[in-house]
Tab-separated table of C-alpha atoms and ligand atoms in Angstrom:
chain	number	residue	atom	x	y	z
A	1	MET	CA	-7.483	26.272	-0.775
A	2	HIS	CA	-4.270	26.089	1.229
A	3	LEU	CA	-4.035	26.252	4.972
A	4	THR	CA	-1.528	29.020	5.594
A	5	HIS	CA	-1.697	29.365	9.366
A	6	LEU	CA	-3.010	27.396	12.326
A	7	SER	CA	-3.491	28.652	15.892
A	8	LEU	CA	-4.515	26.380	18.722
A	9	THR	CA	-5.378	27.249	22.306
A	10	ASN	CA	-6.008	24.502	24.848
A	11	PHE	CA	-6.618	21.910	22.168
A	12	ARG	CA	-5.631	18.478	23.565
A	13	ASN	CA	-1.937	18.706	24.537
A	14	TYR	CA	-1.403	21.998	22.638
A	15	VAL	CA	-1.798	24.717	25.230
A	16	ARG	CA	-0.693	27.334	22.726
A	17	LEU	CA	0.379	26.866	19.118
A	18	GLU	CA	1.090	29.290	16.276
A	19	LEU	CA	2.090	27.504	13.090
A	20	SER	CA	2.654	28.864	9.590
A	21	LEU	CA	2.379	26.266	6.856
A	22	PRO	CA	4.044	26.171	3.460
A	23	ASP	CA	2.246	25.304	0.230
A	24	ARG	CA	3.823	21.979	-0.396
A	25	LEU	CA	4.927	19.313	2.020
A	26	THR	CA	5.343	19.460	5.786
A	27	VAL	CA	6.847	16.484	7.612
A	28	LEU	CA	6.131	16.329	11.327
A	29	GLN	CA	8.313	14.009	13.372
A	30	GLY	CA	7.866	13.062	16.993
A	31	ALA	CA	8.060	10.150	19.421
A	32	ASN	CA	4.864	8.447	20.526
A	33	ALA	CA	2.296	10.491	22.450
A	34	GLN	CA	3.804	13.916	21.647
A	35	GLY	CA	0.936	15.383	19.579
A	36	LYS	CA	1.290	14.271	15.947
A	37	THR	CA	-2.215	12.893	15.557
A	38	ASN	CA	-3.650	15.707	17.676
A	39	LEU	CA	-2.387	18.290	15.204
A	40	LEU	CA	-3.980	16.538	12.222
A	41	GLU	CA	-7.159	16.051	14.241
A	42	ALA	CA	-7.329	19.816	14.871
A	43	ILE	CA	-7.081	20.567	11.145
A	44	HIS	CA	-9.721	17.953	10.332
A	45	LEU	CA	-12.020	19.455	12.926
A	46	LEU	CA	-11.645	22.941	11.452
A	47	ALA	CA	-12.331	21.632	7.967
A	48	THR	CA	-15.280	19.344	8.653
A	49	ALA	CA	-16.624	20.393	12.073
A	50	ARG	CA	-16.204	16.730	13.024
A	51	THR	CA	-13.568	14.834	14.939
A	52	PRO	CA	-12.036	11.959	13.021
A	53	ARG	CA	-11.678	9.919	16.178
A	54	ALA	CA	-14.851	8.739	17.850
A	55	ALA	CA	-13.960	10.750	20.937
A	56	ALA	CA	-16.259	12.680	23.223
A	57	GLU	CA	-15.917	16.355	22.423
A	58	ARG	CA	-14.914	17.335	25.925
A	59	GLU	CA	-11.775	15.201	25.513
A	60	LEU	CA	-10.611	17.768	22.964
A	61	ILE	CA	-10.210	20.462	25.603
A	62	ASN	CA	-6.842	20.486	27.333
A	63	TRP	CA	-6.994	18.728	30.681
A	64	LEU	CA	-5.475	21.595	32.637
A	65	ALA	CA	-7.860	24.042	31.002
A	66	LEU	CA	-10.754	21.815	32.111
A	67	GLU	CA	-9.961	22.816	35.676
A	68	SER	CA	-10.374	26.515	34.988
A	69	PRO	CA	-13.734	28.225	35.642
A	70	LEU	CA	-14.590	28.575	31.917
A	71	PRO	CA	-12.891	25.743	30.037
A	72	TYR	CA	-12.582	26.158	26.290
A	73	ALA	CA	-10.460	25.190	23.304
A	74	ARG	CA	-9.974	27.505	20.334
A	75	LEU	CA	-8.886	26.587	16.828
A	76	VAL	CA	-8.193	29.134	14.119
A	77	GLY	CA	-7.191	28.370	10.561
A	78	GLU	CA	-6.246	30.862	7.880
A	79	THR	CA	-6.688	29.762	4.305
A	80	GLY	CA	-5.999	31.163	0.866
A	81	GLU	CA	-4.302	34.404	0.011
A	82	GLY	CA	-5.211	37.957	-0.945
A	83	ARG	CA	-8.883	38.296	-1.861
A	84	ASP	CA	-9.438	34.562	-1.323
A	85	ALA	CA	-8.148	34.627	2.246
A	86	GLU	CA	-10.504	33.309	4.912
A	87	LYS	CA	-10.312	32.921	8.644
A	88	LEU	CA	-12.044	29.884	10.122
A	89	GLU	CA	-12.577	29.791	13.842
A	90	LEU	CA	-13.998	27.117	16.100
A	91	VAL	CA	-14.410	27.462	19.850
A	92	LEU	CA	-15.389	24.498	22.016
A	93	GLU	CA	-16.754	25.670	25.306
A	94	LEU	CA	-17.652	23.526	28.247
A	95	ALA	CA	-20.944	24.865	29.521
A	96	SER	CA	-23.401	23.724	32.123
A	97	ASN	CA	-26.707	22.944	30.411
A	98	GLY	CA	-28.647	23.573	33.587
A	99	GLY	CA	-29.846	19.982	33.615
A	100	SER	CA	-28.632	16.950	35.506
A	101	ASN	CA	-26.543	15.561	32.665
A	102	GLY	CA	-23.474	17.591	33.571
A	103	PRO	CA	-21.640	20.035	31.345
A	104	VAL	CA	-21.984	19.912	27.558
A	105	VAL	CA	-19.629	21.128	24.858
A	106	ARG	CA	-20.949	24.107	22.924
A	107	LYS	CA	-19.473	24.783	19.503
A	108	GLN	CA	-19.132	28.320	18.265
A	109	VAL	CA	-18.102	28.922	14.703
A	110	ARG	CA	-16.944	32.112	13.045
A	111	VAL	CA	-16.000	32.638	9.443
A	112	ASN	CA	-14.114	35.884	8.832
A	113	GLY	CA	-15.288	37.054	12.230
A	114	ALA	CA	-19.014	36.514	11.645
A	115	ALA	CA	-20.938	33.932	13.679
A	116	ARG	CA	-21.994	30.925	11.591
A	117	ARG	CA	-23.385	27.437	12.046
A	118	ALA	CA	-20.939	24.533	12.355
A	119	ILE	CA	-22.104	23.181	9.000
A	120	ASP	CA	-20.974	26.432	7.349
A	121	LEU	CA	-17.348	25.539	8.046
A	122	VAL	CA	-17.553	22.518	5.780
A	123	GLY	CA	-16.176	22.840	2.265
A	124	ARG	CA	-13.991	25.907	2.864
A	125	LEU	CA	-10.800	24.051	3.640
A	126	ARG	CA	-11.102	20.588	2.130
A	127	VAL	CA	-9.058	17.833	3.739
A	128	VAL	CA	-8.439	14.142	3.267
A	129	LEU	CA	-7.085	12.478	6.391
A	130	PHE	CA	-5.563	9.023	6.639
A	131	LEU	CA	-5.146	7.600	10.152
A	132	PRO	CA	-3.685	4.199	11.056
A	133	GLU	CA	-7.115	3.083	12.286
A	134	ASP	CA	-8.636	3.816	8.870
A	135	VAL	CA	-7.998	0.178	8.051
A	136	ASP	CA	-11.390	-0.137	9.778
A	137	LEU	CA	-12.943	1.576	6.799
A	138	VAL	CA	-12.565	-1.725	5.018
A	139	ALA	CA	-12.756	-4.122	7.951
A	140	GLY	CA	-15.111	-2.349	10.338
A	141	ALA	CA	-18.856	-1.842	10.653
A	142	PRO	CA	-21.025	-0.248	7.897
A	143	GLY	CA	-21.511	2.891	10.002
A	144	GLU	CA	-17.809	3.713	9.575
A	145	ARG	CA	-18.165	3.640	5.808
A	146	ARG	CA	-21.283	5.805	5.831
A	147	ARG	CA	-19.492	8.307	8.056
A	148	TYR	CA	-16.579	8.292	5.644
A	149	LEU	CA	-18.851	8.965	2.665
A	150	ASP	CA	-20.712	11.703	4.498
A	151	ILE	CA	-17.556	13.574	5.493
A	152	ALA	CA	-16.097	13.308	1.991
A	153	LEU	CA	-19.286	14.278	0.156
A	154	CYS	CA	-20.255	17.093	2.514
A	155	GLN	CA	-16.920	18.715	1.736
A	156	ILE	CA	-17.582	18.390	-1.994
A	157	ALA	CA	-21.254	19.318	-2.188
A	158	PRO	CA	-23.240	21.636	0.120
A	159	THR	CA	-26.482	20.163	-1.304
A	160	TYR	CA	-25.415	16.761	-0.007
A	161	CYS	CA	-24.709	18.202	3.418
A	162	ARG	CA	-28.114	19.880	3.633
A	163	ALA	CA	-29.914	16.755	2.433
A	164	LEU	CA	-28.050	14.693	5.023
A	165	GLY	CA	-29.163	16.946	7.872
A	166	GLU	CA	-32.773	16.874	6.662
A	167	TYR	CA	-32.717	13.130	6.048
A	168	ASN	CA	-31.431	12.338	9.552
A	169	ARG	CA	-34.129	14.519	11.061
A	170	VAL	CA	-36.831	12.806	8.990
A	171	VAL	CA	-35.632	9.305	9.954
A	172	THR	CA	-35.759	10.228	13.648
A	173	GLN	CA	-39.310	11.530	13.320
A	174	ARG	CA	-40.497	8.672	11.157
A	175	ASN	CA	-39.031	6.192	13.666
A	176	ALA	CA	-40.947	7.888	16.464
A	177	LEU	CA	-44.164	7.524	14.456
A	178	LEU	CA	-43.426	3.863	13.656
A	179	ARG	CA	-42.897	3.138	17.361
A	180	GLN	CA	-46.129	4.914	18.199
A	181	LEU	CA	-48.050	2.888	15.596
A	182	ARG	CA	-46.516	-0.304	16.944
A	183	ASP	CA	-47.236	0.445	20.597
A	184	PHE	CA	-50.564	2.279	20.407
A	185	GLY	CA	-51.937	1.665	16.897
A	186	GLY	CA	-53.402	4.521	14.851
A	187	ASP	CA	-53.768	5.727	11.285
A	188	GLN	CA	-51.011	4.313	9.067
A	189	GLY	CA	-51.850	7.002	6.528
A	190	GLN	CA	-49.711	9.350	8.637
A	191	LEU	CA	-46.664	7.588	7.222
A	192	ALA	CA	-47.268	8.925	3.713
A	193	PHE	CA	-45.922	12.371	4.548
A	194	TRP	CA	-42.728	10.979	6.085
A	195	ASP	CA	-42.279	8.514	3.203
A	196	GLY	CA	-42.318	11.456	0.820
A	197	GLN	CA	-39.809	13.405	2.902
A	198	MET	CA	-37.524	10.430	3.263
A	199	ALA	CA	-37.570	9.714	-0.467
A	200	GLU	CA	-37.028	13.383	-1.263
A	201	HIS	CA	-33.885	13.848	0.842
A	202	GLY	CA	-32.742	10.230	0.735
A	203	SER	CA	-32.670	10.186	-3.070
A	204	VAL	CA	-30.132	13.042	-3.006
A	205	LEU	CA	-27.884	10.924	-0.784
A	206	ILE	CA	-28.328	7.716	-2.767
A	207	HIS	CA	-27.758	9.355	-6.119
A	208	ARG	CA	-24.686	11.261	-4.973
A	209	ARG	CA	-23.192	8.263	-3.182
A	210	GLY	CA	-23.815	6.158	-6.274
A	211	THR	CA	-21.950	8.463	-8.629
A	212	ALA	CA	-19.166	9.195	-6.116
A	213	ILE	CA	-18.496	5.511	-5.470
A	214	ARG	CA	-18.490	4.831	-9.203
A	215	ASP	CA	-15.787	7.513	-9.584
A	216	LEU	CA	-13.889	6.341	-6.505
A	217	ASP	CA	-13.908	2.816	-7.937
A	218	ARG	CA	-12.171	4.041	-11.078
A	219	LEU	CA	-9.684	6.283	-9.244
A	220	ALA	CA	-8.910	3.876	-6.397
A	221	ALA	CA	-8.226	1.013	-8.803
A	222	ASP	CA	-5.545	3.178	-10.353
A	223	ARG	CA	-3.960	4.135	-7.051
A	224	HIS	CA	-4.190	0.596	-5.839
A	225	ALA	CA	-2.448	-0.738	-8.925
A	226	GLY	CA	0.384	1.681	-8.148
A	227	LEU	CA	0.578	0.536	-4.546
A	228	THR	CA	0.609	-3.146	-5.473
A	229	SER	CA	2.721	-2.889	-8.641
A	230	GLY	CA	-0.358	-3.853	-10.621
A	231	SER	CA	-0.566	-7.299	-9.073
A	232	GLU	CA	-4.089	-6.859	-7.670
A	233	ARG	CA	-7.313	-5.300	-8.960
A	234	LEU	CA	-9.379	-3.376	-6.416
A	235	HIS	CA	-13.089	-2.709	-6.787
A	236	VAL	CA	-15.043	-0.337	-4.594
A	237	GLY	CA	-18.764	-0.923	-4.790
A	238	TYR	CA	-21.958	0.633	-3.483
A	239	LEU	CA	-24.381	-1.568	-1.564
A	240	PRO	CA	-27.383	0.725	-1.385
A	241	SER	CA	-30.573	0.385	0.591
A	242	PRO	CA	-33.049	-0.100	-0.936
A	243	ASP	CA	-31.458	-2.278	-3.545
A	244	PRO	CA	-32.361	-0.801	-6.939
A	245	ASP	CA	-32.890	-4.242	-8.427
A	246	VAL	CA	-35.401	-5.237	-5.792
A	247	LEU	CA	-38.136	-2.727	-5.258
A	248	ILE	CA	-39.759	-4.042	-2.144
A	249	GLY	CA	-38.337	-5.462	1.022
A	250	ALA	CA	-35.363	-4.868	3.247
A	251	ARG	CA	-32.072	-6.463	2.485
A	252	SER	CA	-32.158	-10.160	3.145
A	253	GLY	CA	-29.138	-12.420	3.167
A	254	ALA	CA	-29.939	-13.454	-0.392
A	255	GLN	CA	-30.156	-9.848	-1.525
A	256	ILE	CA	-26.845	-8.959	0.043
A	257	ALA	CA	-25.332	-11.943	-1.748
A	258	ALA	CA	-26.863	-10.698	-5.010
A	259	GLN	CA	-25.483	-7.217	-4.407
A	260	ARG	CA	-22.035	-8.591	-3.756
A	261	GLN	CA	-22.257	-10.691	-6.897
A	262	ARG	CA	-23.103	-7.589	-8.903
A	263	LEU	CA	-20.176	-5.888	-7.252
A	264	ALA	CA	-17.843	-8.714	-8.216
A	265	GLU	CA	-19.019	-8.232	-11.783
A	266	ALA	CA	-18.346	-4.499	-11.442
A	267	ARG	CA	-21.890	-3.426	-12.312
A	268	PRO	CA	-22.409	-0.231	-10.334
A	269	ALA	CA	-25.718	0.182	-8.536
A	270	TYR	CA	-27.904	3.081	-9.678
A	271	ALA	CA	-25.280	3.895	-12.296
A	272	ALA	CA	-27.572	4.982	-15.086
A	273	VAL	CA	-30.527	6.050	-12.962
A	274	SER	CA	-31.605	9.680	-12.566
A	275	GLN	CA	-32.241	11.177	-9.149
A	276	ASP	CA	-35.986	11.392	-9.870
A	277	GLU	CA	-36.021	7.733	-10.732
A	278	VAL	CA	-34.162	6.906	-7.510
A	279	ARG	CA	-36.777	8.873	-5.562
A	280	GLU	CA	-39.655	7.020	-7.226
A	281	ARG	CA	-38.125	3.637	-6.569
A	282	PHE	CA	-37.271	4.525	-2.979
A	283	LEU	CA	-40.808	5.756	-2.376
A	284	ALA	CA	-42.298	2.576	-3.824
A	285	ALA	CA	-40.044	0.476	-1.611
A	286	LEU	CA	-41.067	2.480	1.469
A	287	CYS	CA	-44.779	2.094	0.710
A	288	GLY	CA	-44.337	-1.641	0.402
A	289	SER	CA	-42.611	-2.088	3.737
A	290	HIS	CA	-44.944	-0.422	6.239
A	291	ALA	CA	-46.084	-3.608	7.936
A	292	ARG	CA	-42.557	-4.768	8.628
A	293	GLU	CA	-41.408	-1.328	9.697
A	294	ILE	CA	-44.268	-0.907	12.159
A	295	ALA	CA	-43.505	-4.314	13.621
A	296	ALA	CA	-39.865	-3.277	14.003
A	297	GLY	CA	-40.691	0.242	15.182
A	298	ALA	CA	-37.917	1.545	12.945
A	299	SER	CA	-37.149	2.618	9.372
A	300	LEU	CA	-35.626	-0.418	7.710
A	301	LEU	CA	-34.876	1.018	4.272
A	302	GLY	CA	-32.820	3.939	3.130
A	303	PRO	CA	-29.310	5.358	2.952
A	304	HIS	CA	-28.949	5.147	6.748
A	305	ARG	CA	-28.614	1.398	5.995
A	306	ASP	CA	-26.211	1.751	3.045
A	307	ASP	CA	-22.887	0.041	2.857
A	308	MET	CA	-19.957	-0.160	0.512
A	309	ALA	CA	-17.683	-3.106	-0.203
A	310	PHE	CA	-14.113	-3.607	-1.268
A	311	THR	CA	-13.042	-6.547	-3.352
A	312	VAL	CA	-9.664	-7.574	-4.688
A	313	ASP	CA	-9.746	-9.874	-7.669
A	314	GLY	CA	-13.389	-10.618	-6.899
A	315	ARG	CA	-12.855	-11.519	-3.238
A	316	ASP	CA	-14.450	-9.470	-0.493
A	317	LEU	CA	-11.683	-7.855	1.592
A	318	ARG	CA	-13.770	-7.577	4.745
A	319	PRO	CA	-13.790	-11.262	5.603
A	320	PHE	CA	-10.939	-12.434	3.399
A	321	GLY	CA	-8.393	-9.630	3.181
A	322	SER	CA	-5.153	-9.646	5.136
A	323	ARG	CA	-4.616	-6.655	7.396
A	324	GLY	CA	-2.049	-5.321	4.925
A	325	GLN	CA	-4.472	-5.713	2.003
A	326	GLN	CA	-7.185	-3.911	3.926
A	327	ARG	CA	-4.798	-1.101	4.799
A	328	THR	CA	-3.636	-0.753	1.200
A	329	ALA	CA	-7.246	-0.615	-0.012
A	330	ALA	CA	-8.108	2.067	2.543
A	331	LEU	CA	-5.070	4.096	1.517
A	332	ALA	CA	-5.942	3.739	-2.180
A	333	LEU	CA	-9.451	4.965	-1.358
A	334	LYS	CA	-8.125	8.063	0.409
A	335	LEU	CA	-5.761	8.876	-2.438
A	336	ALA	CA	-8.677	8.421	-4.827
A	337	GLU	CA	-10.681	10.825	-2.684
A	338	VAL	CA	-7.973	13.469	-3.159
A	339	GLN	CA	-8.422	13.120	-6.885
A	340	LEU	CA	-12.218	13.030	-6.713
A	341	MET	CA	-12.201	16.308	-4.792
A	342	ARG	CA	-9.919	17.830	-7.363
A	343	GLU	CA	-12.164	16.668	-10.226
A	344	GLU	CA	-15.341	17.858	-8.518
A	345	THR	CA	-14.157	21.182	-7.117
A	346	GLY	CA	-11.196	22.120	-9.281
A	347	GLU	CA	-8.962	22.334	-6.211
A	348	SER	CA	-6.653	19.867	-4.560
A	349	PRO	CA	-7.517	19.194	-0.899
A	350	LEU	CA	-5.037	19.288	1.954
A	351	LEU	CA	-3.793	15.730	2.438
A	352	LEU	CA	-3.072	14.667	6.023
A	353	LEU	CA	-1.239	11.367	6.435
A	354	ASP	CA	-0.725	10.095	9.958
A	355	ASP	CA	2.096	7.642	10.532
A	356	VAL	CA	1.380	5.813	7.313
A	357	MET	CA	4.929	4.977	6.205
A	358	SER	CA	5.833	2.675	9.051
A	359	GLU	CA	3.141	0.209	8.024
A	360	LEU	CA	4.100	-0.004	4.383
A	361	ASP	CA	6.711	-2.113	2.649
A	362	GLU	CA	9.334	-0.571	0.375
A	363	ILE	CA	7.268	-0.798	-2.842
A	364	ARG	CA	4.188	0.736	-1.264
A	365	ARG	CA	6.264	3.528	0.236
A	366	HIS	CA	7.607	4.427	-3.183
A	367	ALA	CA	4.149	4.413	-4.699
A	368	LEU	CA	2.834	6.585	-1.892
A	369	LEU	CA	5.625	9.106	-2.317
A	370	ASP	CA	4.872	9.208	-6.047
A	371	ALA	CA	1.254	9.976	-5.238
A	372	LEU	CA	2.356	12.722	-2.836
A	373	ALA	CA	4.174	14.453	-5.674
A	374	GLY	CA	0.802	15.141	-7.306
A	375	VAL	CA	-0.714	16.787	-4.236
A	376	ASP	CA	-0.657	20.552	-3.689
A	377	GLN	CA	-0.389	20.609	0.096
A	378	ALA	CA	0.266	17.755	2.492
A	379	ILE	CA	1.199	17.203	6.115
A	380	VAL	CA	2.743	13.846	6.908
A	381	THR	CA	3.675	12.587	10.367
A	382	THR	CA	6.285	10.036	11.317
A	383	THR	CA	8.167	8.752	14.321
A	384	ASP	CA	11.260	8.162	12.208
A	385	TRP	CA	12.903	10.532	9.716
A	386	GLY	CA	14.375	7.445	8.066
A	387	ASP	CA	10.957	6.733	6.518
A	388	PHE	CA	11.698	9.481	3.981
A	389	SER	CA	14.484	10.005	1.497
A	390	PRO	CA	16.892	12.927	2.029
A	391	GLU	CA	15.698	14.399	-1.309
A	392	LEU	CA	12.111	14.468	-0.157
A	393	LEU	CA	13.011	15.908	3.235
A	394	GLY	CA	15.111	18.517	1.452
A	395	GLN	CA	11.969	19.806	-0.279
A	396	ALA	CA	9.769	19.676	2.814
A	397	ARG	CA	9.347	21.824	5.865
A	398	THR	CA	10.536	19.626	8.711
A	399	LEU	CA	9.088	20.010	12.181
A	400	ARG	CA	9.506	18.138	15.397
A	401	VAL	CA	6.851	17.887	18.092
A	402	GLU	CA	7.644	17.397	21.762
A	403	ARG	CA	4.835	17.376	24.302
A	404	GLY	CA	2.635	19.743	22.367
A	405	THR	CA	5.392	22.125	21.266
A	406	LEU	CA	6.572	22.391	17.671
A	407	LEU	CA	10.151	23.142	16.664
A	408	LEU	CA	11.554	23.813	13.233
A	409	VAL	CA	14.397	21.301	12.890
A	410	GLU	CA	16.896	19.761	10.521
A	411	PRO	CA	16.019	16.083	10.206
A	412	VAL	CA	18.461	13.714	11.897
A	413	LEU	CA	19.193	10.914	9.455
B	1	ATP	N1	-7.490	16.827	26.339
B	1	ATP	C1	-6.180	16.576	26.464
B	1	ATP	N2	-5.403	17.360	27.227
B	1	ATP	C2	-4.070	17.130	27.349
B	1	ATP	N3	-3.440	16.104	26.744
B	1	ATP	C3	-4.187	15.283	25.954
B	1	ATP	C4	-5.571	15.474	25.769
B	1	ATP	N4	-6.034	14.514	24.933
B	1	ATP	C5	-4.962	13.751	24.623
B	1	ATP	N5	-3.839	14.200	25.228
B	1	ATP	C6	-2.477	13.669	25.161
B	1	ATP	O1	-1.900	14.019	23.940
B	1	ATP	C7	-0.766	13.191	23.765
B	1	ATP	C8	-0.405	13.088	22.296
B	1	ATP	O2	-1.389	12.413	21.565
B	1	ATP	P1	-1.264	12.078	20.017
B	1	ATP	O3	-2.300	11.065	19.753
B	1	ATP	O4	-1.255	13.285	19.195
B	1	ATP	O5	0.202	11.412	19.963
B	1	ATP	P2	1.071	10.990	18.712
B	1	ATP	O6	2.253	11.893	18.648
B	1	ATP	O7	0.214	10.870	17.515
B	1	ATP	O8	1.594	9.573	19.200
B	1	ATP	P3	1.685	8.143	18.448
B	1	ATP	O9	2.998	8.143	17.746
B	1	ATP	O10	1.672	7.191	19.588
B	1	ATP	O11	0.521	8.011	17.547
B	1	ATP	C9	-1.073	11.903	24.498
B	1	ATP	O12	-0.105	11.715	25.504
B	1	ATP	C10	-2.412	12.155	25.132
B	1	ATP	O13	-2.490	11.633	26.438
B	2	MG	MG1	-0.600	9.262	16.567
C-alpha cells in the first residue's frame, strides 16, 4: 500500500504540512535540525502507532501548541487508490487525567473516519524505517531487538499483535502473583492458570519469531553480501527463552554460550518445531521453575526474555564488531525486512531511510542504491545532495526542508 498524502498539524516542528507523495522515490534534503527525521517519525507513528525514538509522547506535540488551552497534534495519512484507498488518522491530545501525575497524552485513532483502537492502525500502511541510531539494534540491549521484532511482526501478522498484547498482560499479572507468593506465601497451585495462559500466547510469539528470524537470516545474508561485496557472511540467529534444547531452567551463562554456539553453526532454534510443541515445551519449563520464580518475584522464562544475535564469519558482532560492521548488519537486516514483508504480505512496504548515505563508503552506497531499485516506494533523507547520483535524483521527487516547511526544489549539485 502506498502512502499518497500526509498531513501534519502541530507535530514536532511541523506546525502545518500538506504533502503529496509519488509512488517511487522521494529524496528529502535539509541541514541539521530542520525536520528530516521528524517527518519519517510521523509516518512511522501512523503506520505502527509507535514512535521509533524512545521519546515521551508529549514531546511529539509542537512546543508552541503545548501552550494553547487544548494542545494536540494531528497526523493524517492517505494510502492506496480507488477502492483500496484508506484514510488513517491519529490525534495526540494532552489531557489532564484528574490525578496528581500531570497531563497525559491521549491517542485517538480513526480509520476512514470511524473511531478505532491504536492497534487497528497497524498493518494498513507497512513501513520499514532505518535511523542512524539503529546500529543499536546490533550493539544495544536485548529489549531493543525485541521491540524491533514486535514492530516488524505486528505489521505482518495481526495474530502476532493480539498475542503480544495478551502475553504482556499475562506476564504482568503472573509477576504480581509471584511477588505475592514470595512476600505473603499462599497456594502455588494458583500459578497453573497463568502458566497455561503464558504458554498459550507466548508460544505464538516464539513460533513466529523463530520462523521470521530464520527467513531474515537467509534474506539478510544476501543483502549483507551485496553491501560487503561478498567478503563477509552474516548470520542472524534467535536466542529464545526458554531454550528449546533445555527444558527446565532459566538461561545460565553456559546455556547462552551453547545457544551462541548453535548460532555459529547456523542451526536455527525451534526451526522444525510446531507451535503446539513449542507450547508444550514452554509449559513444562514454566512448571519446573516455580521455586526460582517465586524467589525472584518475577517471570524468568518466556519471550519477554528473548534475544537475537548477529555474527559475521562466526564472530558475535555485539562485542567484537566494529561500528561500521554493526551498522552494515543493521542495514542488511532492515533491507531483509522489506523483502520478508513482501514475501509474507504480497506487498512491498514503504522504506524510510534516514541519513544513511553519509555513513557508508562508496561500495556500500552503490549496493544500497541497487537495493532501492527493488523497492516500490521509499523516502530517503540527506544533508547533502551529493550523496546521490544525478541519474537517481532525476528519477526522484526532490524536496528540501527548512524549519518544518517543505519546498519542492531542483537539487543543487
Ligand atoms: N515538539 C517539538 N516542537 C517543536 N520543535 C521540535 C519538537 N520536537 C523536536 N523539535 C525540533 O525539531 C527540529 C528538527 O528535528 P529533526 O530531528 O527532524 O532534525 P533533522 O533534520 O533530522 O536533523 P539532523 O540532520 O541533525 O538529523 C529540532 O530542532 C528539534 O529541536
Ligand atoms: Mg535527523
